[in-house]
Short mmCIF file of C-alpha atoms and ligand atoms in Angstrom, two decimals:
data_model
loop_
_atom_site.label_atom_id
_atom_site.label_comp_id
_atom_site.label_asym_id
_atom_site.label_seq_id
_atom_site.Cartn_x
_atom_site.Cartn_y
_atom_site.Cartn_z
CA MET T 751 -0.40 -0.13 -0.02
CA PRO T 752 1.34 3.81 -0.87
CA ASP T 753 2.54 5.55 2.08
CA SER T 754 0.93 8.74 1.92
CA THR T 755 2.51 9.63 5.30
CA ARG T 756 5.33 10.71 3.00
CA GLY T 757 3.75 13.90 2.05
CA PRO T 758 1.89 14.76 -1.07
CA LEU T 759 0.37 12.06 -2.92
CA GLY T 760 2.84 11.18 -6.42
CA VAL T 761 0.12 11.08 -9.02
CA ALA T 762 0.47 9.86 -12.94
CA VAL T 763 -2.13 10.19 -15.41
CA VAL T 764 -1.83 7.31 -18.26
CA GLY T 765 -3.26 9.36 -21.23
CA TYR T 766 -3.59 13.01 -22.55
CA SER T 767 -5.83 13.65 -24.76
CA PHE T 768 -9.18 14.68 -23.81
CA MET T 769 -9.40 12.69 -20.32
CA GLY T 770 -5.93 12.71 -20.27
CA LYS T 771 -6.70 16.72 -20.28
CA ALA T 772 -9.67 16.77 -17.90
CA HIS T 773 -8.26 14.21 -15.00
CA SER T 774 -4.89 16.77 -15.34
CA HIS T 775 -7.16 20.05 -14.77
CA ALA T 776 -9.00 17.79 -11.96
CA TRP T 777 -5.36 17.10 -10.24
CA ARG T 778 -3.84 20.62 -10.77
CA ASN T 779 -6.79 22.13 -8.57
CA VAL T 780 -8.32 19.74 -6.83
CA GLY T 781 -6.16 21.18 -3.59
CA ALA T 782 -6.95 24.99 -4.15
CA PHE T 783 -11.18 24.32 -4.08
CA PHE T 784 -11.05 20.78 -1.60
CA PRO T 785 -8.08 21.34 1.07
CA ASP T 786 -8.85 19.27 2.99
CA VAL T 787 -7.76 16.39 0.96
CA PRO T 788 -4.65 14.69 0.87
CA PRO T 789 -2.44 17.19 -1.00
CA VAL T 790 -0.98 15.39 -4.76
CA ARG T 791 2.24 16.02 -6.72
CA GLN T 792 1.89 16.29 -10.33
CA GLN T 793 4.88 14.01 -11.46
CA VAL T 794 3.98 11.97 -14.45
CA LEU T 795 1.94 12.52 -17.31
CA VAL T 796 2.46 9.12 -19.66
CA GLY T 797 1.68 8.72 -23.60
CA ARG T 798 3.16 6.71 -26.61
CA ASP T 799 4.21 9.81 -28.31
CA ASP T 800 7.64 11.31 -26.78
CA GLY T 801 7.33 14.77 -28.10
CA ALA T 802 3.36 15.32 -27.95
CA VAL T 803 3.08 14.03 -24.51
CA LYS T 804 6.17 16.32 -23.34
CA GLU T 805 4.09 18.81 -25.32
CA ALA T 806 1.38 18.45 -23.29
CA ALA T 807 3.04 17.91 -19.84
CA GLY T 808 4.49 21.31 -19.94
CA ARG T 809 0.66 22.82 -20.48
CA TYR T 810 -1.18 20.85 -17.71
CA GLY T 811 2.06 21.19 -15.36
CA TRP T 812 3.27 17.52 -15.31
CA ALA T 813 6.62 17.20 -13.78
CA GLU T 814 8.02 14.57 -16.11
CA THR T 815 6.70 12.19 -18.61
CA THR T 816 7.25 8.76 -19.79
CA THR T 817 6.17 6.48 -23.06
CA ASP T 818 6.11 3.48 -20.85
CA TRP T 819 3.30 3.48 -18.55
CA ARG T 820 4.54 0.20 -16.90
CA ASN T 821 7.85 1.45 -15.55
CA VAL T 822 5.13 4.52 -14.07
CA VAL T 823 3.32 1.18 -12.16
CA ALA T 824 6.26 0.15 -10.77
CA ARG T 825 8.25 3.75 -9.13
CA ASP T 826 7.36 3.59 -4.99
CA ASP T 827 6.99 7.58 -6.04
CA ILE T 828 4.24 7.02 -7.27
CA ASP T 829 0.67 6.76 -5.10
CA VAL T 830 -1.92 6.66 -7.39
CA VAL T 831 -2.37 5.77 -11.16
CA ASP T 832 -5.28 7.44 -13.08
CA VAL T 833 -5.68 5.48 -16.31
CA CYS T 834 -7.23 7.48 -18.78
CA THR T 835 -6.82 5.84 -22.24
CA PRO T 836 -9.61 3.90 -24.72
CA GLY T 837 -11.09 1.55 -23.00
CA ASN T 838 -9.20 -1.69 -24.81
CA SER T 839 -6.21 -1.15 -22.06
CA HIS T 840 -8.60 -0.29 -18.90
CA ALA T 841 -7.80 -3.71 -17.06
CA GLU T 842 -4.33 -4.58 -18.00
CA ILE T 843 -3.17 -1.03 -16.84
CA ALA T 844 -5.48 -0.89 -13.46
CA ILE T 845 -4.89 -4.41 -12.63
CA ALA T 846 -0.84 -4.19 -13.27
CA ALA T 847 -1.37 -0.48 -10.81
CA LEU T 848 -3.18 -2.46 -8.63
CA GLU T 849 -1.04 -5.60 -8.62
CA ALA T 850 2.28 -2.79 -7.79
CA GLY T 851 -0.09 -1.20 -4.78
CA LYS T 852 -1.15 1.67 -6.23
CA HIS T 853 -4.70 3.34 -5.63
CA VAL T 854 -6.36 3.25 -9.00
CA LEU T 855 -8.88 5.88 -11.34
CA VAL T 856 -10.29 4.47 -14.55
CA GLU T 857 -12.35 7.06 -17.11
CA LYS T 858 -15.51 5.18 -17.73
CA PRO T 859 -16.50 2.77 -18.89
CA LEU T 860 -14.59 0.57 -16.82
CA ALA T 861 -13.55 -1.77 -19.05
CA ASN T 862 -14.65 -3.04 -23.11
CA THR T 863 -15.74 -6.60 -21.88
CA VAL T 864 -17.73 -7.89 -18.84
CA ALA T 865 -15.39 -10.81 -18.48
CA GLU T 866 -12.56 -7.29 -18.27
CA ALA T 867 -14.45 -6.09 -15.73
CA GLU T 868 -14.95 -8.90 -13.85
CA ARG T 869 -10.78 -9.73 -13.56
CA MET T 870 -10.88 -5.88 -12.33
CA VAL T 871 -13.04 -6.46 -9.67
CA ALA T 872 -11.16 -9.08 -8.06
CA VAL T 873 -8.05 -7.40 -8.38
CA ALA T 874 -9.55 -4.62 -6.82
CA THR T 875 -11.63 -6.54 -3.80
CA ALA T 876 -7.96 -8.23 -2.84
CA ALA T 877 -6.10 -4.42 -3.03
CA ALA T 878 -9.10 -2.72 -0.76
CA GLU T 879 -8.00 -5.34 1.84
CA ARG T 880 -4.23 -3.78 1.29
CA GLY T 881 -5.92 -0.51 2.23
CA GLN T 882 -5.89 0.68 -1.73
CA ARG T 883 -8.70 2.66 -3.16
CA SER T 884 -9.90 1.95 -7.00
CA MET T 885 -13.05 4.07 -8.25
CA VAL T 886 -14.48 4.56 -12.14
CA GLY T 887 -14.84 7.85 -13.19
CA PHE T 888 -18.13 8.81 -13.63
CA ASN T 889 -17.91 11.75 -13.01
CA TYR T 890 -21.34 13.40 -13.69
CA ARG T 891 -22.18 11.88 -10.01
CA ARG T 892 -20.22 15.42 -8.94
CA VAL T 893 -22.59 17.50 -10.88
CA PRO T 894 -23.99 19.39 -7.99
CA ALA T 895 -28.14 19.09 -9.62
CA LEU T 896 -27.70 15.38 -10.02
CA ALA T 897 -25.73 14.57 -6.78
CA LEU T 898 -28.67 16.64 -5.48
CA ALA T 899 -31.38 14.80 -7.45
CA ARG T 900 -30.36 11.68 -5.70
CA GLN T 901 -30.58 13.17 -2.53
CA LEU T 902 -34.14 14.24 -3.28
CA VAL T 903 -34.72 10.55 -4.11
CA ALA T 904 -33.18 9.17 -1.60
CA ASP T 905 -35.35 11.50 0.89
CA GLY T 906 -38.66 10.38 -0.90
CA ARG T 907 -39.22 13.70 -2.49
CA VAL T 908 -40.60 12.23 -5.54
CA GLY T 909 -42.07 9.64 -3.92
CA GLU T 910 -42.45 5.37 -5.69
CA VAL T 911 -40.03 6.73 -8.95
CA ARG T 912 -42.24 4.67 -11.64
CA GLU T 913 -40.54 6.31 -15.45
CA VAL T 914 -36.98 7.90 -16.29
CA ARG T 915 -36.45 8.38 -19.29
CA ALA T 916 -32.60 9.15 -19.93
CA ALA T 917 -30.85 10.26 -22.84
CA TYR T 918 -27.10 11.26 -23.64
CA LEU T 919 -27.42 13.25 -27.53
CA GLN T 920 -24.42 14.57 -29.24
CA ASP T 921 -23.97 15.04 -32.85
CA TRP T 922 -20.00 15.01 -33.72
CA LEU T 923 -21.04 12.03 -36.04
CA THR T 924 -23.51 13.25 -38.43
CA ASP T 925 -21.55 14.05 -40.96
CA ASP T 926 -21.06 10.63 -43.27
CA ALA T 927 -17.86 12.44 -43.62
CA ALA T 928 -16.16 12.40 -40.32
CA PRO T 929 -13.54 10.43 -40.58
CA MET T 930 -12.58 7.24 -38.18
CA THR T 931 -11.41 7.36 -34.73
CA TRP T 932 -10.29 4.42 -32.31
CA ARG T 933 -14.19 5.24 -30.93
CA LEU T 934 -15.34 3.38 -34.26
CA ARG T 935 -13.29 0.26 -33.59
CA ARG T 936 -15.12 -2.18 -31.75
CA GLU T 937 -11.25 -3.79 -30.58
CA THR T 938 -10.71 -0.43 -29.31
CA ALA T 939 -13.93 0.93 -27.84
CA GLY T 940 -15.47 -1.96 -26.96
CA SER T 941 -18.58 -0.45 -28.55
CA GLY T 942 -19.77 3.04 -29.78
CA ALA T 943 -22.12 5.63 -28.36
CA LEU T 944 -23.46 2.26 -26.23
CA GLY T 945 -20.49 2.62 -23.89
CA ASP T 946 -19.18 6.07 -24.50
CA LEU T 947 -22.33 8.01 -23.63
CA GLY T 948 -24.89 5.04 -22.71
CA ALA T 949 -22.32 3.99 -19.35
CA HIS T 950 -22.84 7.41 -17.79
CA VAL T 951 -26.96 7.10 -18.42
CA VAL T 952 -27.12 3.81 -16.72
CA ASP T 953 -24.34 4.69 -13.76
CA GLN T 954 -27.12 7.67 -13.67
CA VAL T 955 -29.86 5.58 -13.37
CA ARG T 956 -27.80 3.32 -10.98
CA PHE T 957 -26.91 6.45 -8.93
CA LEU T 958 -30.06 8.25 -8.85
CA LEU T 959 -32.45 6.05 -8.15
CA GLY T 960 -30.27 3.81 -5.83
CA ASP T 961 -31.27 0.61 -7.39
CA ASP T 962 -30.27 -1.93 -9.86
CA VAL T 963 -31.12 -2.88 -13.85
CA THR T 964 -32.98 -5.95 -13.52
CA SER T 965 -33.51 -6.50 -17.14
CA ALA T 966 -33.16 -4.68 -20.34
CA SER T 967 -34.34 -4.15 -24.02
CA GLY T 968 -32.18 -2.40 -26.97
CA HIS T 969 -31.79 -2.16 -30.28
CA LEU T 970 -28.07 -0.82 -31.90
CA ARG T 971 -28.12 0.66 -35.13
CA THR T 972 -24.86 1.63 -36.99
CA PHE T 973 -26.11 4.35 -39.34
CA VAL T 974 -22.69 5.46 -41.85
CA PRO T 975 -21.35 1.60 -41.71
CA THR T 976 -17.78 2.57 -43.08
CA ARG T 977 -15.86 5.57 -42.72
CA SER T 978 -12.17 7.62 -43.89
CA GLY T 979 -9.07 5.71 -42.30
CA GLU T 980 -5.77 6.42 -43.00
CA GLY T 981 -5.48 4.08 -45.42
CA GLY T 982 -8.54 4.46 -46.66
CA PRO T 983 -12.49 3.49 -46.06
CA GLU T 984 -13.17 1.55 -43.10
CA GLN T 985 -15.86 -0.69 -41.74
CA VAL T 986 -17.66 0.92 -38.55
CA THR T 987 -17.55 -1.88 -35.96
CA VAL T 988 -19.30 -0.32 -33.35
CA ASP T 989 -23.32 1.51 -32.77
CA ASP T 990 -23.56 4.68 -33.98
CA ALA T 991 -26.51 4.98 -32.07
CA ALA T 992 -28.59 2.56 -29.49
CA TRP T 993 -31.90 2.78 -27.87
CA ALA T 994 -33.73 0.53 -24.77
CA THR T 995 -35.98 0.19 -22.40
CA LEU T 996 -34.66 -0.98 -18.89
CA THR T 997 -36.66 -2.26 -15.51
CA THR T 998 -34.71 -1.97 -12.19
CA ALA T 999 -35.57 -3.97 -8.59
CA GLY T 1000 -37.34 -1.40 -7.53
CA GLY T 1001 -40.24 -1.41 -10.62
CA ALA T 1002 -39.43 1.63 -12.62
CA VAL T 1003 -39.09 1.65 -16.28
CA VAL T 1004 -36.23 3.56 -17.71
CA SER T 1005 -36.01 4.72 -21.34
CA PHE T 1006 -32.51 4.75 -22.33
CA GLU T 1007 -30.81 6.52 -25.91
CA VAL T 1008 -27.92 7.19 -26.87
CA SER T 1009 -26.87 8.75 -30.18
CA ARG T 1010 -23.79 10.50 -31.61
CA MET T 1011 -25.87 11.53 -34.63
CA ALA T 1012 -28.21 14.10 -32.80
CA ALA T 1013 -27.73 16.87 -35.53
CA GLY T 1014 -27.38 19.79 -32.88
CA ARG T 1015 -27.00 18.31 -29.71
CA LYS T 1016 -23.48 19.33 -28.26
CA ASN T 1017 -23.07 17.39 -24.94
CA GLY T 1018 -26.89 17.13 -24.16
CA LEU T 1019 -27.02 14.07 -21.18
CA THR T 1020 -30.65 14.82 -20.35
CA ILE T 1021 -32.34 12.66 -17.00
CA GLU T 1022 -36.32 12.87 -15.98
CA VAL T 1023 -37.15 11.26 -13.42
CA TYR T 1024 -41.07 10.53 -12.40
CA GLY T 1025 -42.86 9.48 -9.16
CA SER T 1026 -45.92 9.11 -7.19
CA THR T 1027 -45.58 12.30 -5.69
CA GLY T 1028 -43.18 14.53 -8.26
CA SER T 1029 -40.72 14.74 -10.29
CA LEU T 1030 -37.33 15.61 -11.40
CA ALA T 1031 -35.29 16.78 -15.04
CA PHE T 1032 -31.58 18.08 -15.63
CA ASP T 1033 -29.96 18.57 -18.86
CA LEU T 1034 -26.09 18.79 -18.67
CA GLU T 1035 -26.10 21.59 -21.58
CA ARG T 1036 -27.81 23.46 -18.21
CA LEU T 1037 -25.63 22.18 -15.52
CA ASN T 1038 -26.21 24.26 -12.74
CA GLU T 1039 -30.42 23.79 -12.93
CA LEU T 1040 -32.39 21.07 -11.47
CA HIS T 1041 -36.16 20.83 -12.38
CA VAL T 1042 -38.36 19.79 -9.67
CA ASP T 1043 -42.25 19.37 -10.34
CA GLY T 1044 -41.31 21.44 -13.40
CA ARG T 1045 -40.12 24.35 -11.12
CA ARG T 1046 -36.64 25.20 -11.82
CA VAL T 1047 -33.73 25.09 -9.14
CA LEU T 1048 -30.45 27.22 -9.09
CA VAL T 1049 -28.17 24.60 -7.78
CA THR T 1050 -25.83 27.17 -6.46
CA ASP T 1051 -26.29 27.51 -2.86
CA ALA T 1052 -23.64 26.31 -0.07
CA ASP T 1053 -25.79 24.19 0.95
CA HIS T 1054 -26.18 21.82 -2.24
CA PRO T 1055 -23.74 19.43 -3.00
CA TYR T 1056 -20.30 20.19 -3.32
CA VAL T 1057 -21.50 24.02 -3.95
CA GLU T 1058 -19.13 24.86 -0.76
CA ALA T 1059 -16.06 24.32 -2.62
CA TRP T 1060 -16.43 26.87 -5.41
CA TRP T 1061 -18.15 30.12 -6.01
CA PRO T 1062 -20.81 32.20 -3.69
CA PRO T 1063 -24.97 31.68 -4.84
CA GLY T 1064 -25.43 32.11 -8.72
CA HIS T 1065 -21.63 32.37 -9.76
CA VAL T 1066 -22.15 28.96 -12.07
CA LEU T 1067 -19.71 26.18 -12.63
CA GLY T 1068 -18.82 24.27 -15.43
CA TRP T 1069 -18.47 20.49 -16.86
CA ASP T 1070 -14.74 20.78 -16.02
CA SER T 1071 -15.61 21.01 -12.15
CA THR T 1072 -17.32 17.34 -12.37
CA PHE T 1073 -13.66 16.00 -12.66
CA VAL T 1074 -12.07 18.04 -10.22
CA ALA T 1075 -14.77 16.85 -7.59
CA GLN T 1076 -14.27 14.04 -8.22
CA ALA T 1077 -10.21 14.14 -7.96
CA ALA T 1078 -11.46 15.15 -4.26
CA ASP T 1079 -13.75 12.45 -3.93
CA PHE T 1080 -11.39 9.78 -4.49
CA LEU T 1081 -8.44 11.58 -2.19
CA GLY T 1082 -10.69 11.71 0.49
CA ALA T 1083 -11.76 8.63 0.10
CA ILE T 1084 -7.56 7.59 0.36
CA GLY T 1085 -6.84 10.10 3.10
CA THR T 1086 -10.43 8.72 5.54
CA GLU T 1087 -9.11 5.05 3.99
CA THR T 1088 -12.70 4.49 2.95
CA ASP T 1089 -13.81 2.53 -0.08
CA PRO T 1090 -14.85 5.56 -2.58
CA ALA T 1091 -18.22 5.11 -5.31
CA PRO T 1092 -18.08 4.24 -7.74
CA SER T 1093 -16.56 1.39 -7.35
CA PHE T 1094 -14.88 -1.29 -9.89
CA ALA T 1095 -18.20 -3.18 -9.05
CA ASP T 1096 -20.56 -0.18 -10.01
CA GLY T 1097 -18.44 -0.48 -13.21
CA LEU T 1098 -18.70 -3.89 -13.39
CA ALA T 1099 -22.84 -3.35 -12.98
CA VAL T 1100 -22.77 -0.76 -16.05
CA GLN T 1101 -21.25 -3.26 -18.26
CA ARG T 1102 -23.39 -5.90 -17.81
CA VAL T 1103 -26.40 -3.23 -18.04
CA LEU T 1104 -24.70 -2.50 -21.09
CA SER T 1105 -23.62 -6.30 -22.40
CA ALA T 1106 -27.05 -7.27 -22.22
CA ILE T 1107 -28.69 -4.23 -24.07
CA GLU T 1108 -25.85 -5.48 -27.07
CA GLU T 1109 -27.43 -9.17 -26.75
CA SER T 1110 -30.69 -8.08 -26.38
CA SER T 1111 -29.95 -5.76 -29.80
CA SER T 1112 -29.39 -8.94 -31.73
CA TYR T 1113 -32.49 -10.82 -30.39
CA VAL T 1114 -35.21 -10.96 -33.08
CA GLY T 1115 -37.94 -12.65 -30.46
CA THR T 1116 -38.17 -9.31 -28.67
CA ARG T 1117 -38.95 -7.23 -31.78
CA VAL T 1118 -42.32 -8.03 -33.65
CA GLU T 1119 -41.65 -7.38 -37.04
CA LEU T 1120 -44.65 -4.61 -38.82
CA PRO T 1121 -44.52 -5.39 -42.68
CA LEU T 1122 -44.86 -2.31 -44.85
CA PRO T 1123 -48.52 -1.77 -46.65
CA ALA T 1124 -49.00 -3.49 -49.49
CA THR T 1125 -48.50 0.06 -51.52
CA LYS T 1126 -44.67 0.39 -50.15
CA GLU T 1127 -43.60 -3.10 -50.90
CA ASP T 1128 -44.49 -2.08 -54.92
C1 SOE A 723 -18.01 11.56 -25.84
O1 SOE A 723 -17.51 12.66 -26.64
C2 SOE A 723 -17.38 11.73 -24.46
O2 SOE A 723 -16.04 12.94 -24.80
C3 SOE A 723 -17.37 11.13 -23.44
O3 SOE A 723 -16.16 9.94 -23.66
C4 SOE A 723 -17.50 11.84 -21.72
O4 SOE A 723 -17.24 10.56 -21.14
C5 SOE A 723 -18.73 12.16 -21.76
O5 SOE A 723 -18.18 13.10 -19.89
C6 SOE A 723 -17.96 13.58 -22.73
O6 SOE A 723 -18.71 13.09 -24.14
#
């Protein structure tokens, strides 16, 4: 187990693209806004391209860089390993870091498959016995409005939850000419919108309701089957969009929709919770607001979750603040020797739902096929 009594915790982030940048911002600023958590040293930024990772490290505030994550997880001056790589390397890096005695944070989704996630849970469970903390980066749990929504549901403010409508809509792949990326290859991303965006939706359903998903009936679609790769046209092997109906142990029914082709929606995670005595509604593109029974609540008061770490009422927060609060919760767990949430087990539960949605999508039996009207068949 890392010896956190020897001063600031040494942090290494593996990955320097979008999530590596967001997490670097978090490690750099967490101490300023959450002074009661253990301090950190931004020690190593890891990336495969030596020149690019050095340039990023200079901007993001890292002391050094390397192209070899295996070297980093073995270092005695590294206490925390933060995995911000594509999903196909989450399991290998996280397991190696846990077995090397580190605390580990992994970006969502936890893994690309249920089997990988199960292995990660087993290693994390054993590591917890040694005092090592592990967490999966469902950062939207740190949006004050969603943390407040969870409190309201738990306090019975909306009564028995019957319906949830949740969608995560983006539009960066709407244009057929958008080129191939690792996110469109099953071998690197595991799935498309389903795992990338749907992981957040499933985690939010479990987080807000404090409940588990017990069934899934899904439909996946790839609207643009090939895209331009470096070597010419390449097959897209993941979904562009996914739909599902989920049920929960508590009896709720969830309408689930994710897409990367929802023209005009940039980062549209919307969640509506309908209960027997009230309702809640949230839109990530207006993340400081929560609608309670249709009335807008500006979630910026000091007694709202996380807000007192930031600014006075009305001084709204941005998407990036969720990563700072996430780092604070992770460091707080290390400091208090408690296990943080969401755990790898939560990540595995999400992976199981994603897998069920994908599996059910291949079942013809769950869909009633409707013949086109005669006039259309001519
Ligand atoms: C996809 O574009 C993405 O970057 C997700 O991977 C993140 O998890 C989400 O927070 C923002 O959108």
